[in-house]
mmCIF file of C-alpha atoms in Angstrom:
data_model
loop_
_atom_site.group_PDB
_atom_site.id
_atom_site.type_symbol
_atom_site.label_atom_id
_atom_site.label_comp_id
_atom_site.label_asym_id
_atom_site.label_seq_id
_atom_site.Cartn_x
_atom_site.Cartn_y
_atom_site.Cartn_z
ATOM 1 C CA UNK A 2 0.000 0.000 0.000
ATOM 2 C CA UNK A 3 2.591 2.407 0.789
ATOM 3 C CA UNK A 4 4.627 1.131 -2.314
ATOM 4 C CA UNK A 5 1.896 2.148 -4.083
ATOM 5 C CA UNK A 6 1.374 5.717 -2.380
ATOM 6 C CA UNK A 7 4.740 6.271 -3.340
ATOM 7 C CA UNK A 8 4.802 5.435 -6.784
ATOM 8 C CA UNK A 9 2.027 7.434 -7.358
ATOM 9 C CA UNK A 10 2.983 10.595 -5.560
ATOM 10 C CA UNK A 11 6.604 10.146 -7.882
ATOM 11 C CA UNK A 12 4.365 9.910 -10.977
ATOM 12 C CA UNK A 13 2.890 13.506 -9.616
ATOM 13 C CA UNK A 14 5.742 14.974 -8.443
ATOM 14 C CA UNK A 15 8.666 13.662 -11.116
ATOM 15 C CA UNK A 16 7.796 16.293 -13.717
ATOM 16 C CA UNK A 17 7.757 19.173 -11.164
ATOM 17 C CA UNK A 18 11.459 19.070 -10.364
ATOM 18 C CA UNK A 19 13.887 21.201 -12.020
ATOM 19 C CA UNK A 20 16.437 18.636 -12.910
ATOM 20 C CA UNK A 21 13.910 17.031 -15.258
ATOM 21 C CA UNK A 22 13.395 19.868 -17.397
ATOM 22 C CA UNK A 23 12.996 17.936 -20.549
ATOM 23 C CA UNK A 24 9.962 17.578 -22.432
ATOM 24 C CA UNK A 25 8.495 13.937 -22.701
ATOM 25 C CA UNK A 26 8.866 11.993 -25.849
ATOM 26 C CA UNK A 27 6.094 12.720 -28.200
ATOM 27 C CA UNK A 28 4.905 8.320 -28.695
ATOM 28 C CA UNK A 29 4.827 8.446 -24.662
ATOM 29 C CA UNK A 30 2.310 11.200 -24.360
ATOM 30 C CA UNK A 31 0.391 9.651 -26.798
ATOM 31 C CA UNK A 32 0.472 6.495 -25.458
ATOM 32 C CA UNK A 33 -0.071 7.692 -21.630
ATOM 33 C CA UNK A 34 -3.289 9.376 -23.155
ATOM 34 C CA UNK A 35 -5.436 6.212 -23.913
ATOM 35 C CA UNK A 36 -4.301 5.041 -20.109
ATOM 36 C CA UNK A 37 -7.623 6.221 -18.310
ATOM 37 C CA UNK A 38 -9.619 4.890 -21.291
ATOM 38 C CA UNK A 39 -7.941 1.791 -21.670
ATOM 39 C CA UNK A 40 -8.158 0.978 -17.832
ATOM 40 C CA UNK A 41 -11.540 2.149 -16.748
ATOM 41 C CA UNK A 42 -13.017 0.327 -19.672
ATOM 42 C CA UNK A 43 -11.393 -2.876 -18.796
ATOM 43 C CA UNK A 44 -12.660 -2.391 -15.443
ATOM 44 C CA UNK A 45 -16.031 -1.757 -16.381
ATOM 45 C CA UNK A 46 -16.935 -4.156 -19.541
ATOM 46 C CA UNK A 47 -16.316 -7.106 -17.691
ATOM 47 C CA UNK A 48 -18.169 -5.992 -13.924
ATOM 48 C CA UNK A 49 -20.992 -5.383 -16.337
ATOM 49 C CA UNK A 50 -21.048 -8.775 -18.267
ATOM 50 C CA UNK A 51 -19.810 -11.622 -15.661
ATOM 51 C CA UNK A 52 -22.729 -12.781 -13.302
ATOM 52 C CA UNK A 53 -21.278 -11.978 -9.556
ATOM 53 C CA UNK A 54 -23.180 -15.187 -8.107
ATOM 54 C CA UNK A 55 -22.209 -17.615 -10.879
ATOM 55 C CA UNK A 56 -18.632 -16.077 -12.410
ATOM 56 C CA UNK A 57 -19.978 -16.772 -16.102
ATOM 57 C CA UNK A 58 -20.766 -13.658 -18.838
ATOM 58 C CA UNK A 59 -24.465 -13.714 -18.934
ATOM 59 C CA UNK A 60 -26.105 -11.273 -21.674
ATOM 60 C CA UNK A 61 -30.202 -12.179 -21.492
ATOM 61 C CA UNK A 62 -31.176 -11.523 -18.098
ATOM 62 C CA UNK A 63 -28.558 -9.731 -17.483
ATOM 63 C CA UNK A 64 -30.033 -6.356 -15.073
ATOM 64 C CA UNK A 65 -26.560 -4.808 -14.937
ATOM 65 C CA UNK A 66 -26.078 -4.440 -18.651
ATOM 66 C CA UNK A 67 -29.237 -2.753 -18.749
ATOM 67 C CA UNK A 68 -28.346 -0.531 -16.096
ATOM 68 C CA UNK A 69 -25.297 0.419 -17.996
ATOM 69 C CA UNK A 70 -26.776 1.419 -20.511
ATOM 70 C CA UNK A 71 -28.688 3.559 -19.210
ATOM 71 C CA UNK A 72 -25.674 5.018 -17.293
ATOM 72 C CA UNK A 73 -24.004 5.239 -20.838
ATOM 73 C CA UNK A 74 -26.835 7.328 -21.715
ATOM 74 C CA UNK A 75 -26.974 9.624 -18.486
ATOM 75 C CA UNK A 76 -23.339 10.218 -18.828
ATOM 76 C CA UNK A 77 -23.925 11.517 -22.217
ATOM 77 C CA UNK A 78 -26.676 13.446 -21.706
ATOM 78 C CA UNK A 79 -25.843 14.763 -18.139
ATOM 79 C CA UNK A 80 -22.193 14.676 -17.611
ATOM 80 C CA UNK A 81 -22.538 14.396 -14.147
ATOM 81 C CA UNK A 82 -20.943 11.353 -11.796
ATOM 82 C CA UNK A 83 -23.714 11.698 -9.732
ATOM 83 C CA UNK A 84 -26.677 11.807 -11.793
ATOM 84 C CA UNK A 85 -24.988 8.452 -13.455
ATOM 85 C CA UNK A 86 -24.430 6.533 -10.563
ATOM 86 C CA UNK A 87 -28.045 7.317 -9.530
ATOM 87 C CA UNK A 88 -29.597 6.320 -13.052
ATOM 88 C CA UNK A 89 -27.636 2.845 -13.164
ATOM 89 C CA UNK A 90 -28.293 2.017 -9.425
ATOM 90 C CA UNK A 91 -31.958 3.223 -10.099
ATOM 91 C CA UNK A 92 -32.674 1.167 -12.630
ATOM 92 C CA UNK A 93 -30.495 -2.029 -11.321
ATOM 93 C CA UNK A 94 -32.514 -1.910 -8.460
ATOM 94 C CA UNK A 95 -35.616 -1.236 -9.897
ATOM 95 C CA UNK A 96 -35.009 -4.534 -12.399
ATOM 96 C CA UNK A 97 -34.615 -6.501 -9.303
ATOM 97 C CA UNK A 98 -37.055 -5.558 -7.649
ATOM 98 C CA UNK A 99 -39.309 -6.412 -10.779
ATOM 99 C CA UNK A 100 -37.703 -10.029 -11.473
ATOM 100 C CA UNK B 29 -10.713 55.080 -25.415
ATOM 101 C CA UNK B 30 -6.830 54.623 -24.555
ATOM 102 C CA UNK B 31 -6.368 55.905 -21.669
ATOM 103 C CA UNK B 32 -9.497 54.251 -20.357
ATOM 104 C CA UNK B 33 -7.564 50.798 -20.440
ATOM 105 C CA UNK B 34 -4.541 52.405 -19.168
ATOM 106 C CA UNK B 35 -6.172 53.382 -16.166
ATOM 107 C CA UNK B 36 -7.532 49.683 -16.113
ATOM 108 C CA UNK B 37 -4.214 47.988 -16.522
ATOM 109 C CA UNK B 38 -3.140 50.467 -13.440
ATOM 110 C CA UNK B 39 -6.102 48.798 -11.384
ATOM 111 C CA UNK B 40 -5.588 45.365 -11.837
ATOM 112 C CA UNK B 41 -3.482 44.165 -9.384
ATOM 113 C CA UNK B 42 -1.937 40.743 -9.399
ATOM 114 C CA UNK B 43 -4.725 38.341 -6.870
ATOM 115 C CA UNK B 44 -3.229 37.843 -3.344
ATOM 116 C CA UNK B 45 -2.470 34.551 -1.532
ATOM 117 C CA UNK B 46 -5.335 34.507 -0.104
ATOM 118 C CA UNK B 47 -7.591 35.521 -3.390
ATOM 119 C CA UNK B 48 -5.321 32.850 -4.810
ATOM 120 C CA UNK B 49 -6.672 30.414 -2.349
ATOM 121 C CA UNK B 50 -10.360 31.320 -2.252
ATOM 122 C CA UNK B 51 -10.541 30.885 -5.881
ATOM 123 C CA UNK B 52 -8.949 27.609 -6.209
ATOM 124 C CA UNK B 53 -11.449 26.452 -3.594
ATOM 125 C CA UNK B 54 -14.723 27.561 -5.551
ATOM 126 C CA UNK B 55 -13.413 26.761 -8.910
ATOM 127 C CA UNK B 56 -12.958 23.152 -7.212
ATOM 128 C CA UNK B 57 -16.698 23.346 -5.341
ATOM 129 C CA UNK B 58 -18.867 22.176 -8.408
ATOM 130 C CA UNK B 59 -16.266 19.248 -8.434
ATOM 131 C CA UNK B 60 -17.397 17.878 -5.063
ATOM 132 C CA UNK B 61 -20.951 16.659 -5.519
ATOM 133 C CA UNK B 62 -18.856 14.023 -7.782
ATOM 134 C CA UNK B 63 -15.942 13.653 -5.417
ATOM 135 C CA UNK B 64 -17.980 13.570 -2.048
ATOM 136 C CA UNK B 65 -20.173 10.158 -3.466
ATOM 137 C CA UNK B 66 -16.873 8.720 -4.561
ATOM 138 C CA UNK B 67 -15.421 8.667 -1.311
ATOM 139 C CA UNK B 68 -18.976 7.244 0.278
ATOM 140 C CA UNK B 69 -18.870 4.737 -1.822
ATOM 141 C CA UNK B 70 -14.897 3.835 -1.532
ATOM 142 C CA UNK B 71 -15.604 3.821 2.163
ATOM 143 C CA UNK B 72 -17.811 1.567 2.491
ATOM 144 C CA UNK B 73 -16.141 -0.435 -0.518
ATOM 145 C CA UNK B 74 -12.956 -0.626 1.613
ATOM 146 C CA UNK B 75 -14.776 -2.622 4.611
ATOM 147 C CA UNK B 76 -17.068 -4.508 2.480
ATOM 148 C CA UNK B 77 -13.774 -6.119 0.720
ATOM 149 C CA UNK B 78 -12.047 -6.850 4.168
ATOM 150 C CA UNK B 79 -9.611 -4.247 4.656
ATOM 151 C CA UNK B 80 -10.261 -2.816 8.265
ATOM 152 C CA UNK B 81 -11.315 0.411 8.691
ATOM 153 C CA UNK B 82 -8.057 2.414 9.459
ATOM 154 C CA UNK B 83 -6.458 0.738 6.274
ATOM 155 C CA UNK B 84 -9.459 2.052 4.006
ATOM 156 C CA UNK B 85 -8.900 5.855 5.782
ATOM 157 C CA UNK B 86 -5.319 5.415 5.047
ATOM 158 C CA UNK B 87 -5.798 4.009 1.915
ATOM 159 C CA UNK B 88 -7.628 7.245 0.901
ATOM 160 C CA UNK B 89 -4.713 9.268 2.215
ATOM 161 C CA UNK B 90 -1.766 7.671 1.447
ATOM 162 C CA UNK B 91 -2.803 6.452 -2.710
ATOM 163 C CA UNK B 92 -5.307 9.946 -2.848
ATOM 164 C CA UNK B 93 -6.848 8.662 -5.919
ATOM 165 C CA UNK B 94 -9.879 7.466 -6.563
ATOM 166 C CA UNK B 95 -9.683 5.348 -9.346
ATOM 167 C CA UNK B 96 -6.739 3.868 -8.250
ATOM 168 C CA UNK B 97 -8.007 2.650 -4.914
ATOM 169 C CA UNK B 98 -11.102 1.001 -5.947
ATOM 170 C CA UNK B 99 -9.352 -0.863 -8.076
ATOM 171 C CA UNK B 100 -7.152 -1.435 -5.298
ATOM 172 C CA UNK B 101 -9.586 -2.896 -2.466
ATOM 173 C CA UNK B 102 -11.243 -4.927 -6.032
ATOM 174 C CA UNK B 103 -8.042 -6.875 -6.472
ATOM 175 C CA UNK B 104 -7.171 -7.038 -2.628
ATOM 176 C CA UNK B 105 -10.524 -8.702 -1.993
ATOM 177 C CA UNK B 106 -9.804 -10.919 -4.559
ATOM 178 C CA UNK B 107 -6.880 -12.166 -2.730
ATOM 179 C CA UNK B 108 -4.581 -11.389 -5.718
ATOM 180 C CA UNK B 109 -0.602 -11.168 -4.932
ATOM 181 C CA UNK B 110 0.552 -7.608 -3.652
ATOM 182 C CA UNK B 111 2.786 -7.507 -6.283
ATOM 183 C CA UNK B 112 0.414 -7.404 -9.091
ATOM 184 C CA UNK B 113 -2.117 -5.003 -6.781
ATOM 185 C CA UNK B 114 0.410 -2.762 -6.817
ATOM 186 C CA UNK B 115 1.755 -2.954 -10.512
ATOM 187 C CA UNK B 116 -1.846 -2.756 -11.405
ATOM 188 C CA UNK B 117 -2.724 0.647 -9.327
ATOM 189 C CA UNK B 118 0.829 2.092 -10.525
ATOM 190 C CA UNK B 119 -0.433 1.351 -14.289
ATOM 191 C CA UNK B 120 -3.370 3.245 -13.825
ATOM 192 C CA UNK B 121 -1.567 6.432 -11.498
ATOM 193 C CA UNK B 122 1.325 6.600 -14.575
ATOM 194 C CA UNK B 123 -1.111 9.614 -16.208
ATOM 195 C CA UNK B 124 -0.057 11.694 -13.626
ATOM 196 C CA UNK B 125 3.374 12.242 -15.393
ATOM 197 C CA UNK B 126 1.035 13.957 -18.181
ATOM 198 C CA UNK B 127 -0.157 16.700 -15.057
ATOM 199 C CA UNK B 128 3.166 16.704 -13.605
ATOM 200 C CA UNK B 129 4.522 17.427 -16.695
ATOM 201 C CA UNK B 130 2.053 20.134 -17.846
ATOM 202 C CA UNK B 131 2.504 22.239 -14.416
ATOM 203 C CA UNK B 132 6.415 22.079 -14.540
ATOM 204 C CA UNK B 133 6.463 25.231 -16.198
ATOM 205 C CA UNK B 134 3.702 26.747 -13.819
ATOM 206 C CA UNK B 135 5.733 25.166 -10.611
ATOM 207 C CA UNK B 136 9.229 24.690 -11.346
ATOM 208 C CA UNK B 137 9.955 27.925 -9.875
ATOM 209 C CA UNK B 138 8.970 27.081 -6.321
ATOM 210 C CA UNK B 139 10.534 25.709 -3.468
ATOM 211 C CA UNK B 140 11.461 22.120 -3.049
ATOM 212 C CA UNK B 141 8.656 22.148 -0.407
ATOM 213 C CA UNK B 142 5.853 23.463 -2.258
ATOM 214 C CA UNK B 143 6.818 21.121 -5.073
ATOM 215 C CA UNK B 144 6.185 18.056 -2.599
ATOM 216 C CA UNK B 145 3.283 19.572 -0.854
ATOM 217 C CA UNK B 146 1.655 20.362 -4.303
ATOM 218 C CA UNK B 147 2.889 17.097 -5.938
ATOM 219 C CA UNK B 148 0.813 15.071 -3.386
ATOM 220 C CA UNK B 149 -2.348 17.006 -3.898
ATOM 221 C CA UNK B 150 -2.198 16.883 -8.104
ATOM 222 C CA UNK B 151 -5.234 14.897 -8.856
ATOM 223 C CA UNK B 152 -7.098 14.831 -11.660
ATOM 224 C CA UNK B 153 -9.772 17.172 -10.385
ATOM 225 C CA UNK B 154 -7.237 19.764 -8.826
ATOM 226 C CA UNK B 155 -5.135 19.272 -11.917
ATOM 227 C CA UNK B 156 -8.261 20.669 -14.048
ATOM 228 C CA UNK B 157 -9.711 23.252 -12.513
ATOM 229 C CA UNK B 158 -5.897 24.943 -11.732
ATOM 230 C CA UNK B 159 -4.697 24.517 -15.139
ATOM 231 C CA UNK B 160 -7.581 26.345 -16.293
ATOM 232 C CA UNK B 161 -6.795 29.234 -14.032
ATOM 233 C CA UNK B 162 -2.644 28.408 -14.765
ATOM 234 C CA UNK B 163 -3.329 29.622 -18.754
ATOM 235 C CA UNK B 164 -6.056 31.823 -18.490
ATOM 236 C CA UNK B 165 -3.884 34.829 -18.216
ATOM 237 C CA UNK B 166 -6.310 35.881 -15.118
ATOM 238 C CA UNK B 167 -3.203 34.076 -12.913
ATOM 239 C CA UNK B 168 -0.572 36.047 -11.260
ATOM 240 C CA UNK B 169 2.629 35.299 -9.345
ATOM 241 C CA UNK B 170 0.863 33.558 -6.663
ATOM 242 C CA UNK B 171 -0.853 31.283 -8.688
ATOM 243 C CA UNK B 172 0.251 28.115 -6.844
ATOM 244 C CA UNK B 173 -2.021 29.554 -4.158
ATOM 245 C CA UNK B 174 -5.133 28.229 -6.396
ATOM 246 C CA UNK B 175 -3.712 24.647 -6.907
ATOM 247 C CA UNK B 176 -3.520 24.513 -2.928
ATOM 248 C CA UNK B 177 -6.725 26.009 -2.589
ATOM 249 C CA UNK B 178 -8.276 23.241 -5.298
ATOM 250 C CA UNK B 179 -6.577 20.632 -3.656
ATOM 251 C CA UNK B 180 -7.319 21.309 0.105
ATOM 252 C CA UNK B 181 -10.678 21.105 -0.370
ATOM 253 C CA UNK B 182 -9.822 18.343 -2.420
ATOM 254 C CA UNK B 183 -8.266 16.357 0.299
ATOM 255 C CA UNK B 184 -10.491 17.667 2.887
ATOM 256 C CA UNK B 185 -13.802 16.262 1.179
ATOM 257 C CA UNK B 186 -12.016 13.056 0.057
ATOM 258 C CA UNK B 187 -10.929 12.350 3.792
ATOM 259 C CA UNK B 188 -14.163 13.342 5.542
ATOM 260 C CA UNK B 189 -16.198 11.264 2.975
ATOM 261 C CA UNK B 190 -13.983 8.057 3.231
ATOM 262 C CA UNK B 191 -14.509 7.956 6.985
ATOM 263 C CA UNK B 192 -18.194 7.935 6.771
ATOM 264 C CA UNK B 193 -18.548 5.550 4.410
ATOM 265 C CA UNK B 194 -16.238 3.275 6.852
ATOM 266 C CA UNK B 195 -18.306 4.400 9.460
ATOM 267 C CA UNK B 196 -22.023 3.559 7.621
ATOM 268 C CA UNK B 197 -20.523 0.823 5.551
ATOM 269 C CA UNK B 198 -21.331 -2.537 8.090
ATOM 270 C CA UNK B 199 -24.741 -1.215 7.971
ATOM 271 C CA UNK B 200 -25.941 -0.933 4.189
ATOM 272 C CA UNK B 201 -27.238 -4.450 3.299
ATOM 273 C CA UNK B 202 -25.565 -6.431 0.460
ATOM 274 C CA UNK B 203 -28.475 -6.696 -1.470
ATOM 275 C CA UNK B 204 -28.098 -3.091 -2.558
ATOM 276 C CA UNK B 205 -25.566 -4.267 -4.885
ATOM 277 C CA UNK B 206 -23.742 -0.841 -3.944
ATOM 278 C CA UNK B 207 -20.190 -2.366 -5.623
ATOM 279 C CA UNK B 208 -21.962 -2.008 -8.898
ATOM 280 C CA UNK B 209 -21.124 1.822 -8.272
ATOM 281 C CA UNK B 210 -17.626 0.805 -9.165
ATOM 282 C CA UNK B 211 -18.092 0.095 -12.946
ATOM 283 C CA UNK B 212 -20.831 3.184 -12.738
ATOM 284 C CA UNK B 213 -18.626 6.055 -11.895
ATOM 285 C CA UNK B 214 -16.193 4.468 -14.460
ATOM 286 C CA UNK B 215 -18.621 5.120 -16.772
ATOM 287 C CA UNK B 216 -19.429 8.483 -15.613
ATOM 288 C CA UNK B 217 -15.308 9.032 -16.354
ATOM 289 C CA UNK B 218 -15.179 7.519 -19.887
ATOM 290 C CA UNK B 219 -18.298 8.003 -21.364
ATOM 291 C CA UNK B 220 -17.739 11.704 -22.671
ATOM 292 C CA UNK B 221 -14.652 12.028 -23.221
ATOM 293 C CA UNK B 222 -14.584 9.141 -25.931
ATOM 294 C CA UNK B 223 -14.094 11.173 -29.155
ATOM 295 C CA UNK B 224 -11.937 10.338 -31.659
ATOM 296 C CA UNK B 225 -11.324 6.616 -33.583
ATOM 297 C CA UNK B 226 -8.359 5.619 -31.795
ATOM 298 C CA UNK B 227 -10.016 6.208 -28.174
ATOM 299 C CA UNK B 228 -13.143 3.704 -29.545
ATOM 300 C CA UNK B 229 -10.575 0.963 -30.477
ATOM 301 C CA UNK B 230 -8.786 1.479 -27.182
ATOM 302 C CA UNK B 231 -12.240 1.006 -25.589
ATOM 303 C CA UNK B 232 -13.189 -1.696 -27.029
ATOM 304 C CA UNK B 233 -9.877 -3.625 -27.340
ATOM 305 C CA UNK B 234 -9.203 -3.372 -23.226
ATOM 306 C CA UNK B 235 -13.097 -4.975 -22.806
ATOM 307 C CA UNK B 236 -12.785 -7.240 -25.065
ATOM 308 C CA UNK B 237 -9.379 -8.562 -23.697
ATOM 309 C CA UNK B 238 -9.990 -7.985 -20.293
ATOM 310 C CA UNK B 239 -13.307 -10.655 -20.416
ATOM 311 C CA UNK B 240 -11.574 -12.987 -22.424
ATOM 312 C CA UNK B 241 -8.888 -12.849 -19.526
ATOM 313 C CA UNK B 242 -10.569 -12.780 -17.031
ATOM 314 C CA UNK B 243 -9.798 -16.543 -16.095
ATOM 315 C CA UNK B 244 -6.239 -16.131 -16.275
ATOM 316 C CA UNK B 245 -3.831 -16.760 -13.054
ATOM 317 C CA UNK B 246 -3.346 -13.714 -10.611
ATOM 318 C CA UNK B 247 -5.634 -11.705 -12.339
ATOM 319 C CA UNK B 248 -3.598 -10.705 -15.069
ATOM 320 C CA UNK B 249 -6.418 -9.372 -17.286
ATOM 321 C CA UNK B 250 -6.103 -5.418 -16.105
ATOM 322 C CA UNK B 251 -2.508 -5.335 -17.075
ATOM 323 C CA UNK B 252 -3.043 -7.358 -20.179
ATOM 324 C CA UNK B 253 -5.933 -5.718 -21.124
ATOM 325 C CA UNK B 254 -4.982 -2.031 -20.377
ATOM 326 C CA UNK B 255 -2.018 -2.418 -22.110
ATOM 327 C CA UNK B 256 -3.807 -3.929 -25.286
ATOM 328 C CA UNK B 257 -5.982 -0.990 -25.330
ATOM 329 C CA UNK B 258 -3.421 1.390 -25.271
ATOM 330 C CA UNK B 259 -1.444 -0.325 -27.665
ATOM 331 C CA UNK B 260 -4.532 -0.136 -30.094
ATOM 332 C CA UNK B 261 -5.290 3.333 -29.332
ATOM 333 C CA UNK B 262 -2.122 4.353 -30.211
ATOM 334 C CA UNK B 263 -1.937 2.000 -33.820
ATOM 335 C CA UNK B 264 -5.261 3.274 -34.458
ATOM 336 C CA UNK B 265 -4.031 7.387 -33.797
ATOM 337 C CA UNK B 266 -0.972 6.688 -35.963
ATOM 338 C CA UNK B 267 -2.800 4.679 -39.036
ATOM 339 C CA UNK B 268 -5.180 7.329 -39.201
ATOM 340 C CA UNK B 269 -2.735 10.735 -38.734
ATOM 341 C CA UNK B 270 -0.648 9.274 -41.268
ATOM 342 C CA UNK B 271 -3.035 8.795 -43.841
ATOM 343 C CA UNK B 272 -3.980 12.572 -44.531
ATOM 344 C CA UNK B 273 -0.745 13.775 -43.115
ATOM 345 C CA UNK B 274 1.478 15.287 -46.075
ATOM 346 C CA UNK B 275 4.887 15.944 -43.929
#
């Protein structure tokens, strides 16, 4: 954990020191660009599509891919964290309750 | 018409420490109805995946990242080896170089102890609403008064919202499925600010791989699959510059 902390307070801090004052290679920017993307996503496609009580993708009655979408639509629309969150939970819980 | 600006120029004088400060906290103040649910929800994320509740609190202030701990406690509960935990959090922190970077010529000025103090509280959301200020031209010489302003509040939200979601975590019921706020703020994050081609293929190359490896030992799949995506994303950027570039 504090390994961690460290690492990411050097990322934060490395580029702030005067002894660095070179610029960062044009492919790295680049590439350090797609990192939230390319993260998040893999984070999110697969808590969406794997069942949490049976470990197996499950697409038909599946409530959580419906309730992304409709957080892929708030986000859109709203921009807002919170107004997502609430629309996805909303309508997760709202399909349970239903089923 | 001339000398009406001159005598404007003459007025303006450069924002004080304190200005500095006040305006970096209510630049950052729209930011918090997204930060304070965050931290809630981390809270109680933190004790529902077995870390005890002083490692969650410190979890929040040692990493200060949002992102980056959820993931964190995910993997942790998961019972995954420290080693990739960590590699896996550090993958995901490594865009801070890209802030770091982009404030060096706003910073580099200041004392080695400002640098530390303001290289621990460069988060994303600080990072944004400073840089704004940083090249606005409204900034003056005390502009490093606005990133600590941004990022107090920052820290002080992100703190006070951890603990209570350790504190009111034992008593929300599983069956609120509250984890599935995890994959929801993500979405919140990624949603808008996928634009161009090559951010679509990075997208959907990091899903794709990260369910097909999602069986494979120590839970491997985030590094494989984040760097796949990025990989793509930057093939994809490259194919498609160099097609209509003429240099």
């Amino acid at each position: 954990m504090i390994a961690t902390g460290l690492f990411t307070f050097a990322t934060r801090f490395c580029m702030l020191n005067k002894t660095v004052g070179k610029q960062l290679p044009t492919w790295l920017v680049e590439a350090l660009s797609f990192v939230p993307i390319a993260v998040l996503t893999a984070i999110i496609v697969p808590a969406v599509l794997f069942d949490p009580a049976s470990h197996k993708i499950t697409i038909t009655d599946n409530p959580r891919m419906l309730a992304a979408l409709v957080a892929i639509a708030t986000a859109l629309i709203t921009r807002q964290v919170i107004m997502t969150i609430g629309a996805g939970l909303a309508t997760l819980w709202f399909l349970q309750w239903v089923a | 018409m001339s000398s009406k600006r001159d005598t404007a120029d003459a007025l303006f004088e450069a924002p004080s420490a304190q200005q500095e400060f006040w305006h970096g906290m209510c630049d950052e103040l729209p930011l918090m109805f997204g930060v304070i649910p965050f931290g809630l929800v981390f809270g109680v994320l933190g004790i529902e995946s077995g870390l005890g509740p002083l490692q969650t609190i410190l979890l929040s202030t040692i990493l200060f990242g949002g992102a980056s701990q959820v993931v964190f406690v995910q993997l942790w509960a998961a019972g995954i080896p420290a080693l990739i935990v960590g590699s896996s959090v550090c993958v995901i922190n490594i865009r801070h170089v890209l802030y770091s970077a982009s404030m060096a010529s706003h910073l580099g000025h200041l004392s080695l102890r400002w640098r530390l103090l303001l290289g621990y509280l460069l988060t994303d959301e600080a990072y944004a609403v400073s840089i704004k200020r940083f090249t606005n031209g409204h900034a003056g010489p005390l502009k490093h008064f606005h990133l600590l302003g941004s990022g107090a509040l920052l820290w002080t939200g992100w703190q006070a919202s951890t603990i209570i979601g350790v504190v009111v975590g034992n008593t929300i019921p599983e069956s609120w499925s509250l984890s599935f706020a995890i994959p929801l703020t993500f979405i919140a994050v990624v949603a808008p600010i996928m634009r161009t081609r090559a951010e679509i293929a990075t997208a959907v190359t990091a899903g794709s791989l990260a369910t097909i490896c999602q069986t494979l030992p120590w839970n491997s799949w985030l590094i494989i699959a984040a760097s796949g995506g990025i990989a793509a994303g930057w093939l994809v950027h490259h194919v498609s510059n160099g097609k209509g570039c003429t240099e």
